[in-house]
Coordinates of C-alpha atoms in Angstrom, one line a residue:
M19 CA 176.5 167.4 93.9
S20 CA 174.8 163.8 93.8
N21 CA 171.9 163.4 91.2
T22 CA 169.8 161.7 93.6
I23 CA 166.1 163.1 93.8
R24 CA 166.2 165.2 96.9
E25 CA 163.5 165.3 99.6
A26 CA 163.5 169.2 99.7
E27 CA 160.9 171.0 100.8
P28 CA 158.3 172.7 98.3
G29 CA 159.6 175.9 97.0
T30 CA 163.2 175.3 98.2
S31 CA 166.0 175.8 95.8
A32 CA 169.6 176.8 95.7
S33 CA 169.0 180.1 94.7
K34 CA 166.9 181.3 97.6
V35 CA 168.9 183.8 99.8
T36 CA 167.8 185.1 103.1
P37 CA 168.6 188.8 103.3
L38 CA 170.6 189.9 106.3
P39 CA 168.9 191.9 108.8
A40 CA 169.7 195.6 109.6
R41 CA 172.3 194.9 112.8
A42 CA 172.5 196.9 115.8
A43 CA 175.8 197.5 118.0
A44 CA 176.8 194.1 119.7
N45 CA 174.7 193.7 122.6
T46 CA 172.4 196.7 122.5
P47 CA 169.9 196.1 125.1
V48 CA 166.9 195.1 122.9
P49 CA 164.0 192.7 123.2
L50 CA 164.9 188.9 123.4
D51 CA 165.1 187.9 119.8
H52 CA 168.0 186.6 117.7
R53 CA 167.6 188.9 114.4
I54 CA 168.3 185.9 111.8
A55 CA 165.4 184.1 109.8
R56 CA 165.2 180.7 111.7
N57 CA 166.4 177.8 109.7
P58 CA 163.0 175.6 109.3
G59 CA 165.0 172.7 108.5
M60 CA 164.3 170.3 105.3
K61 CA 163.6 166.6 104.8
L62 CA 166.4 164.2 105.5
D63 CA 168.3 164.2 101.9
L64 CA 170.7 161.4 102.0
G65 CA 171.7 162.2 98.3
F66 CA 172.7 165.6 99.4
M67 CA 174.8 164.2 102.3
E68 CA 176.4 161.8 100.2
S69 CA 177.7 164.9 98.0
V70 CA 179.3 166.3 101.1
R71 CA 180.6 163.3 102.9
S72 CA 184.0 163.3 101.2
V73 CA 186.5 165.3 103.8
N74 CA 190.2 165.9 103.4
R75 CA 191.9 165.9 106.4
S76 CA 195.2 166.9 105.2
A77 CA 193.8 169.6 103.0
L78 CA 191.8 171.2 106.0
E79 CA 195.2 171.1 108.2
R80 CA 197.0 172.9 105.4
R81 CA 194.2 175.7 105.4
V82 CA 193.9 176.0 109.1
A83 CA 197.8 176.5 109.6
S84 CA 197.7 178.9 106.9
L85 CA 195.0 181.1 108.3
T86 CA 196.6 181.1 111.9
K87 CA 200.0 182.0 110.5
R88 CA 199.5 184.6 107.9
R89 CA 197.1 186.5 109.9
S90 CA 198.6 188.9 112.7
I91 CA 196.4 191.0 114.3
K92 CA 198.1 193.7 116.5
A93 CA 197.8 196.9 118.7
D94 CA 194.3 198.6 118.4
N95 CA 193.0 196.0 115.8
Q96 CA 193.7 193.3 118.3
A97 CA 191.9 195.0 121.0
A98 CA 189.0 195.6 118.8
W99 CA 189.0 191.8 117.8
L100 CA 189.2 190.8 121.3
L101 CA 186.0 193.0 122.5
R102 CA 184.2 191.2 119.2
A103 CA 185.3 187.9 121.1
V104 CA 183.7 188.7 124.2
A105 CA 180.4 190.1 122.4
C106 CA 180.1 186.8 120.8
M107 CA 180.7 184.4 124.2
D108 CA 178.3 182.3 126.0
L109 CA 179.8 182.6 129.2
T110 CA 179.6 179.4 130.9
T111 CA 179.5 177.4 134.0
L112 CA 179.0 173.6 133.8
N113 CA 180.3 172.4 137.2
S114 CA 179.1 169.8 139.5
N115 CA 179.9 172.1 142.3
D116 CA 177.8 174.9 140.8
T117 CA 175.6 176.9 143.2
E118 CA 172.8 179.7 142.4
E119 CA 175.5 182.3 144.2
R120 CA 178.1 181.3 141.6
V121 CA 175.2 181.7 138.9
R122 CA 174.5 185.3 140.0
R123 CA 178.4 185.7 140.0
L124 CA 178.7 184.7 136.5
C125 CA 175.8 186.9 135.3
A126 CA 177.2 189.8 137.2
K127 CA 180.7 189.3 135.3
A128 CA 178.2 189.0 131.9
I129 CA 176.8 192.5 132.8
N130 CA 180.1 193.8 133.7
P131 CA 182.7 192.2 131.9
F132 CA 185.4 194.7 132.4
R133 CA 187.2 196.5 135.0
R134 CA 186.4 200.2 135.1
D135 CA 190.1 201.3 134.1
I136 CA 190.0 199.0 131.2
V137 CA 187.0 200.5 130.1
E138 CA 188.0 203.9 130.7
G139 CA 191.4 203.5 129.2
L140 CA 189.9 201.9 125.8
G141 CA 187.3 204.7 125.7
I142 CA 184.5 202.5 125.3
A143 CA 182.6 203.6 128.4
G144 CA 179.4 204.9 126.3
E145 CA 179.3 201.1 124.7
T146 CA 177.6 198.1 125.8
I147 CA 180.0 195.4 124.9
R148 CA 178.9 191.9 126.9
P149 CA 178.8 188.6 126.4
A150 CA 175.9 187.2 124.2
A151 CA 174.6 184.5 126.7
V152 CA 175.1 182.6 130.1
C153 CA 174.9 178.9 129.8
V154 CA 174.1 177.0 132.7
Y155 CA 172.6 173.5 133.9
H156 CA 168.7 173.5 134.0
P157 CA 168.5 173.9 137.8
F158 CA 169.8 177.6 137.8
V159 CA 168.2 178.9 134.8
A160 CA 165.7 181.0 136.5
T161 CA 168.1 182.4 138.7
A162 CA 170.3 183.3 135.7
V163 CA 167.1 185.0 133.9
D164 CA 166.3 187.0 136.8
A165 CA 169.8 188.2 137.1
V166 CA 170.2 189.3 133.3
R167 CA 166.4 190.5 133.3
G168 CA 166.4 193.9 130.8
T169 CA 170.2 193.7 129.7
G170 CA 169.8 191.9 126.5
I171 CA 171.8 188.9 127.4
H172 CA 170.5 185.4 126.7
V173 CA 170.4 182.5 128.9
A174 CA 171.1 179.3 127.7
A175 CA 170.3 175.9 129.2
V176 CA 172.2 172.6 128.6
S177 CA 169.8 169.8 128.4
T178 CA 168.9 166.2 126.9
A179 CA 171.1 164.5 129.8
F180 CA 174.2 166.7 128.9
P181 CA 176.9 165.5 128.4
H182 CA 176.2 162.2 127.2
G183 CA 172.7 162.5 125.6
L184 CA 171.8 158.9 127.0
A185 CA 168.7 159.4 128.7
P186 CA 165.2 158.2 127.1
L187 CA 164.2 160.5 124.1
S188 CA 161.1 161.4 126.3
T189 CA 163.0 162.6 129.5
R190 CA 165.4 164.6 127.3
L191 CA 162.2 166.5 125.8
Q192 CA 160.7 166.9 129.2
E193 CA 164.1 168.7 130.3
I194 CA 163.8 171.1 127.0
E195 CA 160.5 172.1 127.9
A196 CA 161.1 172.6 131.6
S197 CA 164.2 174.9 130.8
V198 CA 161.8 176.9 128.2
R199 CA 159.3 177.3 130.7
D200 CA 162.0 178.6 133.3
G201 CA 162.9 181.3 130.7
A202 CA 165.8 179.9 128.8
D203 CA 165.6 181.2 125.0
E204 CA 168.5 179.2 123.9
I205 CA 168.9 175.4 124.5
D206 CA 172.0 173.7 123.6
V207 CA 171.1 169.9 123.1
V208 CA 173.6 167.0 122.7
I209 CA 173.1 164.1 120.5
P210 CA 173.7 160.3 121.2
R211 CA 176.9 159.5 119.6
G212 CA 176.1 155.8 118.9
L213 CA 173.3 157.2 116.4
V214 CA 176.4 158.7 114.3
F215 CA 178.6 155.4 114.7
G216 CA 175.7 153.2 113.3
A217 CA 174.9 155.5 110.6
K218 CA 171.3 155.9 112.1
W219 CA 170.6 158.9 110.0
R220 CA 167.0 159.1 110.1
E221 CA 166.5 158.2 114.0
L222 CA 169.3 160.9 114.6
Y223 CA 167.1 163.1 112.6
N224 CA 163.9 162.5 114.0
E225 CA 165.1 163.1 117.8
I226 CA 166.5 166.6 116.5
V227 CA 163.0 167.6 114.8
S228 CA 161.5 166.7 118.3
M229 CA 164.2 168.5 120.1
R230 CA 163.4 171.6 117.7
A231 CA 159.6 171.3 118.4
A232 CA 160.2 171.0 122.1
C233 CA 162.2 174.4 122.1
G234 CA 159.6 176.3 120.7
D235 CA 160.7 180.2 120.0
A236 CA 163.9 179.2 122.0
H237 CA 166.9 178.8 119.8
L238 CA 168.5 175.2 119.2
K239 CA 172.3 174.5 119.5
V240 CA 173.2 171.1 118.8
I241 CA 176.2 169.7 120.3
L242 CA 177.7 167.1 117.9
G243 CA 180.6 166.0 120.8
T244 CA 183.3 166.1 118.1
G245 CA 185.9 164.6 120.1
D246 CA 183.9 161.4 120.4
L247 CA 182.9 161.0 116.8
A248 CA 186.6 159.8 115.6
T249 CA 186.3 160.9 112.0
L250 CA 185.6 164.4 110.2
R251 CA 183.4 162.6 107.8
N252 CA 181.2 161.8 110.9
V253 CA 181.7 165.6 111.8
M254 CA 180.3 166.8 108.5
L255 CA 177.5 163.8 108.2
A256 CA 176.2 164.8 111.7
S257 CA 176.1 168.6 111.1
M258 CA 174.5 168.3 107.8
V259 CA 171.8 166.0 109.9
A260 CA 171.4 168.8 112.9
M261 CA 170.9 171.8 110.2
M262 CA 168.3 169.6 107.8
A263 CA 166.2 168.7 111.1
G264 CA 166.2 172.5 112.0
A265 CA 169.3 173.4 114.2
D266 CA 169.7 177.2 114.7
F267 CA 173.2 176.6 115.7
I268 CA 175.8 173.4 115.6
K269 CA 178.3 173.3 118.5
T270 CA 181.7 171.2 118.6
S271 CA 181.7 169.9 122.0
T272 CA 180.2 169.6 125.5
G273 CA 183.5 170.7 126.9
K274 CA 183.9 167.3 128.9
E275 CA 185.1 165.4 126.0
S276 CA 189.0 164.3 126.2
V277 CA 189.1 166.4 122.8
N278 CA 187.1 169.5 122.6
A279 CA 186.8 172.4 120.0
T280 CA 190.1 172.1 117.4
L281 CA 190.4 174.5 114.4
P282 CA 190.2 171.2 111.8
V283 CA 186.7 169.9 113.2
G284 CA 185.8 173.8 113.3
L285 CA 186.8 174.4 109.5
A286 CA 184.7 171.0 108.4
M287 CA 181.8 172.5 110.5
V288 CA 181.7 175.9 108.8
R289 CA 181.9 174.2 105.6
A290 CA 179.1 172.3 106.1
I291 CA 177.1 175.3 107.4
R292 CA 178.2 177.3 103.6
A293 CA 176.9 174.1 102.0
Y294 CA 173.8 174.1 103.7
F295 CA 173.5 177.9 102.9
E296 CA 174.0 177.5 99.1
E297 CA 171.5 174.8 99.2
T298 CA 168.6 176.3 101.0
G299 CA 169.7 180.5 101.8
Y300 CA 169.3 179.7 105.2
L301 CA 172.1 180.8 107.7
I302 CA 173.1 178.4 110.5
G303 CA 175.2 179.6 113.4
F304 CA 178.5 177.8 114.7
K305 CA 179.6 177.7 118.5
P306 CA 183.0 176.1 119.2
A307 CA 183.4 175.1 123.0
G308 CA 185.6 173.3 125.2
G309 CA 189.3 173.8 125.6
I310 CA 189.1 177.6 124.2
S311 CA 190.7 179.8 127.0
T312 CA 193.1 182.2 125.7
A313 CA 192.6 185.6 123.9
K314 CA 195.2 184.1 120.9
A315 CA 192.9 181.2 120.5
S316 CA 189.9 183.4 120.1
L317 CA 191.4 185.5 117.4
D318 CA 192.4 182.6 115.6
W319 CA 188.7 181.2 115.5
L320 CA 187.4 184.9 114.5
V321 CA 190.0 184.6 111.6
L322 CA 188.4 181.1 110.7
M323 CA 184.9 182.5 110.6
K324 CA 185.9 185.6 108.7
E325 CA 187.8 183.9 106.0
E326 CA 185.3 180.8 105.5
L327 CA 181.8 182.4 106.0
G328 CA 182.2 186.1 106.0
R329 CA 181.4 189.1 108.1
P330 CA 178.0 188.4 108.9
W331 CA 179.4 185.3 111.1
L332 CA 181.3 187.7 113.4
E333 CA 177.8 188.5 115.0
P334 CA 176.6 187.1 118.1
E335 CA 173.6 185.9 115.9
L336 CA 175.6 183.7 114.4
F337 CA 178.9 182.8 116.0
R338 CA 179.4 182.3 119.7
F339 CA 182.3 180.8 121.7
G340 CA 181.5 178.4 124.6
A341 CA 183.9 179.6 127.5
S342 CA 184.6 180.0 131.2
S343 CA 188.0 181.1 131.8
L344 CA 188.5 182.9 128.1
L345 CA 186.9 186.1 129.4
T346 CA 189.6 186.6 132.1
D347 CA 192.5 185.9 129.6
I348 CA 191.0 188.7 127.2
E349 CA 190.5 190.9 130.1
R350 CA 194.4 190.6 131.0
Q351 CA 195.4 191.1 127.2
L352 CA 193.1 194.2 127.0
E353 CA 195.2 195.5 130.1
H354 CA 198.3 194.6 128.7
H355 CA 197.3 196.5 126.0
L356 CA 196.7 199.7 127.9
T357 CA 199.9 199.5 130.0
G358 CA 202.4 197.1 128.8
H359 CA 202.1 194.6 131.4
Y360 CA 200.0 191.5 132.4
S361 CA 198.2 191.3 135.5
A362 CA 197.7 188.1 137.4
N363 CA 194.0 186.6 137.0
H364 CA 193.2 187.7 140.7
R365 CA 193.5 191.3 139.8
H366 CA 189.9 190.5 137.5
A367 CA 187.1 189.6 138.9
M368 CA 186.4 186.0 138.3
A369 CA 182.8 184.7 137.0

């Protein structure tokens, strides 16, 4: 740890720990709160950032390889983990041809994610297992809010000139405020990557602080665009700035980059989350997004979270997948678990 004098908030110390709240079953219909003490952020601390800037890529890659090879989840255990993956999912549509009807279909799939025969075969008819949120562009927020009303499913809006973040800050903040007015209770914002390349940490910090203020009570997920950031050092430092500025979640990608969520990048980000927790006592969520389309991939990410951060980060309050086609593959895998056969995608209702 650097011995540089930190700009931490008064009363914040490494010994402070926020107790975990009591937890209900995944996605039980409840008032739309997020149940984790919100990260208030802290003053930008360049000394703390200096202490975490060194990232050993080869060590991270070895760690990821060992996690995915030595953990084999089979049979009933695999089915249970896949149900957990669904409960931690942000079911997403972010296409240029999105329509209100498409968003309503997405919400219907979120409310009833599995075919009835699968629900009955798994014996989960009395459970409420649904994606944690639906994620849409701003014009469809009101449609989604109306479609999932009363279900406990959150509505997330991608804002701030998604996916590149290159509009004026005032425009990006107005977009956040408009999504919140329409009912979004989670806002996924994207940072301008150029601020990272220029090491303009103060400017990046100030922008995210402004975004957090514009969100009000809505939770803030900060998308780093890791496929564009070039180095794991940039990923680590951008993660830390976002958390210091008050992010509730840090997120890998928009899904529009040429390279999206990868396990080594995810490992660097969750270790940044761990370092921030050890420094402040606040729990920060993590959302990998982009390219996670198979049940097997979702299990790899769940194992990573369990091994690196522990059981609390297997709850939707602290972990989300950004996914569109993943739910269909999980449903196919669950049917295989029950019947021994894989079905075609078209046998499962599409979002």
